[in-house]
Tab-separated table of C-alpha atoms and ligand atoms in Angstrom:
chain	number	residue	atom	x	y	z
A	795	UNK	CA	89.597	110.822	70.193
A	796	UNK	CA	90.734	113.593	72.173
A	797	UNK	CA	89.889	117.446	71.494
A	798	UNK	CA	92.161	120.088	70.969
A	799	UNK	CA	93.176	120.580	74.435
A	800	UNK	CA	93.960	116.967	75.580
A	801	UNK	CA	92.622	115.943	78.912
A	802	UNK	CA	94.747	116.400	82.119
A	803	UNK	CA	95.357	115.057	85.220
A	804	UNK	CA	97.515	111.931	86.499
A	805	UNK	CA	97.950	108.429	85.720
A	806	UNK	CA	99.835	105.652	86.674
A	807	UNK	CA	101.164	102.659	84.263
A	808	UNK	CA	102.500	100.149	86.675
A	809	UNK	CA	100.354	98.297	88.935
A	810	UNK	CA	99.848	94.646	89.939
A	811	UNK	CA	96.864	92.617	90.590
A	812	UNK	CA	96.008	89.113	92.462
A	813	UNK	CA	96.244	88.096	88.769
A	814	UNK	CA	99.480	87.709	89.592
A	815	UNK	CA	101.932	88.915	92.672
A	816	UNK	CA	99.648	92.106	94.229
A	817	UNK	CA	97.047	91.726	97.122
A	818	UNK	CA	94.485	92.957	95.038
A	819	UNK	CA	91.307	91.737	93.068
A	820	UNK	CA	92.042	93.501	89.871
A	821	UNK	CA	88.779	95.374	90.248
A	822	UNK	CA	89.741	96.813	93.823
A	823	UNK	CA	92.997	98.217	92.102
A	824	UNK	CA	90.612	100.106	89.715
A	825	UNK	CA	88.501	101.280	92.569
A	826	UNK	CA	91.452	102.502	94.543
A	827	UNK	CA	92.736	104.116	91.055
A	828	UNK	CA	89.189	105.687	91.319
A	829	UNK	CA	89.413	107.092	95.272
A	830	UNK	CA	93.421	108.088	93.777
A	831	UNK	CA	91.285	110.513	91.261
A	832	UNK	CA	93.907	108.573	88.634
A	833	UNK	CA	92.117	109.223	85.181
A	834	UNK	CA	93.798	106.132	83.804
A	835	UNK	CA	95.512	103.549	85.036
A	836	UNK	CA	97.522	100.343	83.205
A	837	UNK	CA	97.206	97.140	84.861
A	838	UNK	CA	100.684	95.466	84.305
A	839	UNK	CA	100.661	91.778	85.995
A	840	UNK	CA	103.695	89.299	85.545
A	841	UNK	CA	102.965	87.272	82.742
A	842	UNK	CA	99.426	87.130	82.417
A	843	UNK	CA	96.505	89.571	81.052
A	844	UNK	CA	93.696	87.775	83.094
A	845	UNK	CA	92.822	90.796	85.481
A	846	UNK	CA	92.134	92.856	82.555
A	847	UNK	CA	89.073	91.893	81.663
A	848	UNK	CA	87.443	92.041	85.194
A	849	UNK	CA	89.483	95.954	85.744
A	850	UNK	CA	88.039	97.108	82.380
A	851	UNK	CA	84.644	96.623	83.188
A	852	UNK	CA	84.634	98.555	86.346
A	853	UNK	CA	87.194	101.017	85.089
A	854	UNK	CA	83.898	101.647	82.942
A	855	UNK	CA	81.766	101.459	85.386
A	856	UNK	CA	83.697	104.133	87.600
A	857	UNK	CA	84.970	105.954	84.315
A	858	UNK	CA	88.849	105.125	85.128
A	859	UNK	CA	90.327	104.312	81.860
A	860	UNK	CA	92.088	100.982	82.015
A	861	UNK	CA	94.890	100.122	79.770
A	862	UNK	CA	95.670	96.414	78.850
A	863	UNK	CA	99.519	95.834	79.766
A	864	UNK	CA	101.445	93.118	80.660
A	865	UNK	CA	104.934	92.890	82.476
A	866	UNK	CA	107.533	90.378	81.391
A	867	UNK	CA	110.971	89.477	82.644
A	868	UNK	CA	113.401	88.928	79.711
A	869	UNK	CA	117.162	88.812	80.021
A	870	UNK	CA	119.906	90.720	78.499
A	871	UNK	CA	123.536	89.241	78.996
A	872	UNK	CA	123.238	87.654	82.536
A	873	UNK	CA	121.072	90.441	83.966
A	874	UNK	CA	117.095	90.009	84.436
A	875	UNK	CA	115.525	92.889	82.950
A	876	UNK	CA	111.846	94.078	82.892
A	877	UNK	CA	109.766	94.994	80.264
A	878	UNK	CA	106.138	96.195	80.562
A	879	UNK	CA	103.673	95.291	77.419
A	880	UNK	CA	101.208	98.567	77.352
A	881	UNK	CA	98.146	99.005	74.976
A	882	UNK	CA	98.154	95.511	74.309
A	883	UNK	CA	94.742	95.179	71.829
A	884	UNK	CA	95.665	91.539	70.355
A	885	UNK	CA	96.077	89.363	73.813
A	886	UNK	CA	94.663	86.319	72.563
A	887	UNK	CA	98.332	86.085	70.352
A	888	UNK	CA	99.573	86.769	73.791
A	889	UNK	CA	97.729	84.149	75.481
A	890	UNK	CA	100.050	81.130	74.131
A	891	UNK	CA	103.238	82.530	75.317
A	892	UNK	CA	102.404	83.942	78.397
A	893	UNK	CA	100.694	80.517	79.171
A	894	UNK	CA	104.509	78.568	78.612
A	895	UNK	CA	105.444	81.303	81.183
A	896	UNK	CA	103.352	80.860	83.442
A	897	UNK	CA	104.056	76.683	83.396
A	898	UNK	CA	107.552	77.894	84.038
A	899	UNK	CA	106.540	79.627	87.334
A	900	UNK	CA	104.860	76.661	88.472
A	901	UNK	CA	108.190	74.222	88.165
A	902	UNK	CA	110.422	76.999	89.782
A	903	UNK	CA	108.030	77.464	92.495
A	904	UNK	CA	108.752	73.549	92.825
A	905	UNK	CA	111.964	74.177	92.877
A	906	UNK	CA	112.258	76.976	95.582
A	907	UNK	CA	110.348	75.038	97.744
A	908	UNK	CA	112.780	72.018	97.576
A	909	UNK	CA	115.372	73.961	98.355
A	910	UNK	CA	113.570	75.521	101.340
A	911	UNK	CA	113.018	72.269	102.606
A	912	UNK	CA	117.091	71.250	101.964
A	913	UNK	CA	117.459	73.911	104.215
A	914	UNK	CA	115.235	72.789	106.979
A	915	UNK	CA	112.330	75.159	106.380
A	916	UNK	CA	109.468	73.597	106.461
A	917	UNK	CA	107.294	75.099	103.766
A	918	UNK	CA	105.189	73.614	100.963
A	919	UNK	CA	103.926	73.721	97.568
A	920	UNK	CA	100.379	73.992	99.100
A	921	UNK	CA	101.172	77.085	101.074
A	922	UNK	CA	102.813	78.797	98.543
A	923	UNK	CA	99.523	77.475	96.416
A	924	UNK	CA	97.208	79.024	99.128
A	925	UNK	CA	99.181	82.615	98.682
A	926	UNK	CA	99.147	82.703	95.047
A	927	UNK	CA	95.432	81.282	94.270
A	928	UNK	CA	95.077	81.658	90.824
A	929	UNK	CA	97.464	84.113	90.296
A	930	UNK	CA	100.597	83.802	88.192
A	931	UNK	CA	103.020	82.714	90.735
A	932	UNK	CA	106.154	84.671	92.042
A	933	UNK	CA	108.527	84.395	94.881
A	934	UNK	CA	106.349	86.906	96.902
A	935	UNK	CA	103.852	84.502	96.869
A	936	UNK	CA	106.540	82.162	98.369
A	937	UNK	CA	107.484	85.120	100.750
A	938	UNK	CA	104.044	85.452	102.127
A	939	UNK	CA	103.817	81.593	103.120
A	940	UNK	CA	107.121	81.751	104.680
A	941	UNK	CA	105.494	84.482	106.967
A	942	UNK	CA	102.356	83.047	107.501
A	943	UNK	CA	104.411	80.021	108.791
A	944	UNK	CA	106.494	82.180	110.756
A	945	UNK	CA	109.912	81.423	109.050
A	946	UNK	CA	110.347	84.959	108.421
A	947	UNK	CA	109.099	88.270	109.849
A	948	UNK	CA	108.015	90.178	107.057
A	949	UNK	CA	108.040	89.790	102.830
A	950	UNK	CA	111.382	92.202	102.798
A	951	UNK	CA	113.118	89.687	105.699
A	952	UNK	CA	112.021	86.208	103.403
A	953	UNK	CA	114.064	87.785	100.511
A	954	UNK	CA	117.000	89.097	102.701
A	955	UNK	CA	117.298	84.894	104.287
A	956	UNK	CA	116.111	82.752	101.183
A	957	UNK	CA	114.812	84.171	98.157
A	958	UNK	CA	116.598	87.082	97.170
A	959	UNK	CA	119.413	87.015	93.906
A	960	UNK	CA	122.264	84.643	95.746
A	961	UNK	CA	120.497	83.871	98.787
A	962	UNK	CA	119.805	79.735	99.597
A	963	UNK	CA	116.386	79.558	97.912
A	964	UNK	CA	116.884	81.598	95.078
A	965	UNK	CA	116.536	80.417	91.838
A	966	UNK	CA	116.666	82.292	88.401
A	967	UNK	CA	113.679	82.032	85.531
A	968	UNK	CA	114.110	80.636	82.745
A	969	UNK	CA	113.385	83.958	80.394
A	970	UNK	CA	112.811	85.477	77.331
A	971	UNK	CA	115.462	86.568	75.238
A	972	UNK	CA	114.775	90.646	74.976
A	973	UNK	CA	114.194	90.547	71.661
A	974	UNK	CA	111.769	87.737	71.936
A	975	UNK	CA	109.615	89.758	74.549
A	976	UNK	CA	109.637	93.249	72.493
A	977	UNK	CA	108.489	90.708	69.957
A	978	UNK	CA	105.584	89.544	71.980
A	979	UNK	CA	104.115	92.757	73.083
A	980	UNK	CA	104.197	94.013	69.281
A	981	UNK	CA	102.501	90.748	67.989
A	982	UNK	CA	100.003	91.699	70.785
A	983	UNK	CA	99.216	95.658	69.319
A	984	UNK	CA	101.337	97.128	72.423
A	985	UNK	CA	104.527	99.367	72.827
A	986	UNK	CA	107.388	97.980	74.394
A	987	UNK	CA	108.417	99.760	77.160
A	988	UNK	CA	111.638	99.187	79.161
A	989	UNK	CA	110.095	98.804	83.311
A	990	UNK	CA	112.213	100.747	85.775
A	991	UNK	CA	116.109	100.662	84.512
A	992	UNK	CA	117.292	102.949	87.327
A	993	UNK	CA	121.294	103.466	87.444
A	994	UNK	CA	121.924	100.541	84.181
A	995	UNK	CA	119.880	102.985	81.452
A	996	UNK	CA	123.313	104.980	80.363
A	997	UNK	CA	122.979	106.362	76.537
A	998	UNK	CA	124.284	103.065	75.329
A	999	UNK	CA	122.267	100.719	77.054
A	1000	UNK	CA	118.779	102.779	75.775
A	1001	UNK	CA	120.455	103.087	72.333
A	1002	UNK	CA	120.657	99.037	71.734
A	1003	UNK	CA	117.561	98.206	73.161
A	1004	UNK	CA	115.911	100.749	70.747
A	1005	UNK	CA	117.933	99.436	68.281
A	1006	UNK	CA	115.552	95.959	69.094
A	1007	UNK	CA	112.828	97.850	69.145
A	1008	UNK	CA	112.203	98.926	72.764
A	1009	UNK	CA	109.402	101.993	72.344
A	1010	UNK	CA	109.664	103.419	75.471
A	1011	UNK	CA	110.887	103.566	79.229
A	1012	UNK	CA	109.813	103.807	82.633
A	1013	UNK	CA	110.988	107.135	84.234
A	1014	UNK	CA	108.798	107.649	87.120
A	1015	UNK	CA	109.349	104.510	89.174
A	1016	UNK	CA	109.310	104.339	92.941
A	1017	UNK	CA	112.973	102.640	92.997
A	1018	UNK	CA	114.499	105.908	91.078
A	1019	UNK	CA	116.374	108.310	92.769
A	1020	UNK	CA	115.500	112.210	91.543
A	1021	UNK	CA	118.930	112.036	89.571
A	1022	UNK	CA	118.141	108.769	87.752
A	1023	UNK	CA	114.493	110.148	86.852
A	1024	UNK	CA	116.216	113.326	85.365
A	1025	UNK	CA	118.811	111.613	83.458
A	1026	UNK	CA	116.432	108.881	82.472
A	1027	UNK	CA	114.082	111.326	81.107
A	1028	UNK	CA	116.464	113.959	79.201
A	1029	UNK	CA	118.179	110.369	77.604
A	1030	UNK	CA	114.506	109.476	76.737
A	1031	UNK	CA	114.134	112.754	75.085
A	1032	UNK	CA	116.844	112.865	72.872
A	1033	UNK	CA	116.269	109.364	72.017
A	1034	UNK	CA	113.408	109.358	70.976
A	1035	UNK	CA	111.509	107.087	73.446
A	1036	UNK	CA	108.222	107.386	74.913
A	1037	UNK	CA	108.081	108.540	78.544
A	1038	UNK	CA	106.101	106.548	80.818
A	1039	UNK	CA	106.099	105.965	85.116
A	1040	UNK	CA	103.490	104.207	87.233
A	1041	UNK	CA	103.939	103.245	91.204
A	1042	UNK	CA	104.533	99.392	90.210
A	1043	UNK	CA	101.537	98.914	93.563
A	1044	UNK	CA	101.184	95.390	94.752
A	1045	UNK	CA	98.555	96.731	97.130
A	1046	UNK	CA	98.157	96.237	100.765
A	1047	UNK	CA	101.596	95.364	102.480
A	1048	UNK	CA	103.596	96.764	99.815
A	1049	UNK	CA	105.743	98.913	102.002
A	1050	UNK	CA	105.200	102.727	101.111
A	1051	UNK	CA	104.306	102.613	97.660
A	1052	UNK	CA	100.770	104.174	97.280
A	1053	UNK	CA	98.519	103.992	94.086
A	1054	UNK	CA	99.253	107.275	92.139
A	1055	UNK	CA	102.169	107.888	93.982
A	1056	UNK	CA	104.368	108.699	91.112
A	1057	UNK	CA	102.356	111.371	89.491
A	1058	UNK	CA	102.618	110.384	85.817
A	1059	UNK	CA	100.744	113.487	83.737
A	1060	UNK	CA	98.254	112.506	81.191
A	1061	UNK	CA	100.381	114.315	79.047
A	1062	UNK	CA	102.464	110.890	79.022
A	1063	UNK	CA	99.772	108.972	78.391
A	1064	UNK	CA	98.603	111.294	75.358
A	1065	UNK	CA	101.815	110.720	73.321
A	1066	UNK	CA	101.347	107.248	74.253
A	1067	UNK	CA	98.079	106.940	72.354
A	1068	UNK	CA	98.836	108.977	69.463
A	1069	UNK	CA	102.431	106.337	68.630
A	1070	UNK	CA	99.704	103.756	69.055
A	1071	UNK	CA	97.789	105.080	66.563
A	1072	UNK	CA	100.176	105.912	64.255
A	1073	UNK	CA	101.354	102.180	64.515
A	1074	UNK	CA	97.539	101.464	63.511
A	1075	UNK	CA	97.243	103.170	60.500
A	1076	UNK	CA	100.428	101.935	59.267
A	1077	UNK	CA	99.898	97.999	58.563
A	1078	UNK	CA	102.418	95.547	60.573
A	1079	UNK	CA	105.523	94.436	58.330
B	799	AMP	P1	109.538	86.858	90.539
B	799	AMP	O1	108.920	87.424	89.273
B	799	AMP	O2	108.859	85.618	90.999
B	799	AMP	O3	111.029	86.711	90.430
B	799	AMP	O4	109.261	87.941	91.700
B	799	AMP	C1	109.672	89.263	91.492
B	799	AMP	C2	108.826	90.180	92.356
B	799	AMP	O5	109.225	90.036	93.705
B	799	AMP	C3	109.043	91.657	92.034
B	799	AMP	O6	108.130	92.111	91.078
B	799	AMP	C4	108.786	92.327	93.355
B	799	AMP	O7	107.388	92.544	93.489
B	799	AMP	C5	109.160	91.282	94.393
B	799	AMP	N1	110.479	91.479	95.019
B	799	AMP	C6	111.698	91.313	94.453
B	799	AMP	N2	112.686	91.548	95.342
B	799	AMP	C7	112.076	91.858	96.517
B	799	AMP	C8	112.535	92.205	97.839
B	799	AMP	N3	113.841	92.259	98.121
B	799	AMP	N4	111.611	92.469	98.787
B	799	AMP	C9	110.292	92.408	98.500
B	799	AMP	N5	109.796	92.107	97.287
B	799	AMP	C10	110.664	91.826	96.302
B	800	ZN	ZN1	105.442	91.910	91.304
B	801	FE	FE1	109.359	94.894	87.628
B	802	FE	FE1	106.027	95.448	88.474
């Protein structure tokens, strides 16, 4: 696939789409990956793979390489953790599960809303509707209806009053086990890797969740401080876990986080491929 000298450049393995929680068509994400002068790019939506096949085709047309991911929220303990599904080449295994999870959004959605009205805030199930479309649907959808109706002043503010963890409207997902979501991205081709850990990935932490059969983690990650990214990446190293970063965009409005932002070398992306394609060759158990 690729020569002796592997291509260069940078790449970024986190983004969002109006698939699900970014204020982006999937194929304007590719287009900014494009003006970026990204060579690839991995669109990673919450819960569902239904931007992909609309990025992919003008990632071809623009010659951006697009690669199929998929982020999931699992928990560990009582903690939410995320884990992002990348190379994904089965999705239509994927399809059922991420479906379930995607019903579950809807009745929590229900469920936030209630609550926002038990408070007095008069918000509703349509307007959060109208935000989301036909995206998989996420308290910043919620967060942009309470702005549009002027209950709060900006998407940061409507998670500081209502929807943050422990704040009136907040309510938890019902999740994956860990285990269950490493085992969904495998069934689906993919390589588990663990989505932004920040300050919680100590040695022990990364240990166990290779142990279940977490393949890589996110280094480069717009919520990491320089000294997490260092540490993060020399515990990858000796671990033996793939390296991998992306900007996590959720275009427009998403604060300072630009596409590309992170800088993730190709190199990355390389080692990537070839674990992929050793997984290939070797039929799964
Ligand atoms: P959900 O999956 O519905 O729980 O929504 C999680 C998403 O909300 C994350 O992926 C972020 O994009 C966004 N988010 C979480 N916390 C905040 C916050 N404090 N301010 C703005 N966006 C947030
Ligand atoms: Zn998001
Ligand atoms: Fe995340
Ligand atoms: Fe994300």
């Amino acid at each position: 696939m690729t020569g002796p000298v592997g291509p260069t450049g940078l790449v970024d393995l986190h983004m969002h789409s109006t698939a699900s929680d970014g204020s982006r068509a999937p194929a304007d994400v590719v287009r900014a990956a494009k003006r970026a002068s990204l060579v690839a790019i991995a669109l990673t939506d919450h819960d569902t793979v239904s931007g992909l096949p609309e990025a992919r085709q003008v990632g071809d047309e623009l010659g951006v390489r697009v690669i199929n991911g998929v982020e999931l929220s699992a928990v560990e303990g009582d903690s939410e953790t995320h884990l992002l599904g990348l190379h994904l080449s089965d999705t239509t295994v994927l399809e059922r599960g991420l479906a379930d999870l995607r019903d579950m959004r809807g009745r929590r959605a229900a469920r936030i809303v209630e609550l926002l009205q038990s408070q007095g805030v008069q918000v509703t199930l349509d307007d959060v509707m109208l935000q989301a479309g036909t995206g998989a649907i996420g308290r910043p959808h919620v967060a942009r209806a309470l702005v549009a109706d002027g209950w709060a002043v900006d998407v940061r503010d409507a998670f500081d009053r209502y929807l943050g963890a422990g704040r009136p409207a907040y309510v938890a997902k019902d999740q994956l086990g860990m285990r269950e979501a490493i085992a969904m991205v495998h069934a689906a081709g993919g390589l588990a890797v663990l989505a932004h850990p920040g300050s919680s990935a100590t040695r022990e932490r990364l240990e166990a969740l290779r142990a279940l059969g977490v393949d890589g983690v996110e280094v480069k990650h717009p919520s990491h401080s320089p000294q997490d990214t260092a540490r993060i990446r020399s515990l990858a190293e000796q671990l033996g876990l793939l390296l991998s970063g992306g900007s996590d965009w959720h275009g427009a409005g998403d604060g300072p986080r630009t596409i590309g932002m992170m800088q993730v070398p190709m190199e990355w992306l390389t080692r990537q491929d070839e674990r992929v394609e050793a997984l290939r060759r070797v039929p799964a158990a």
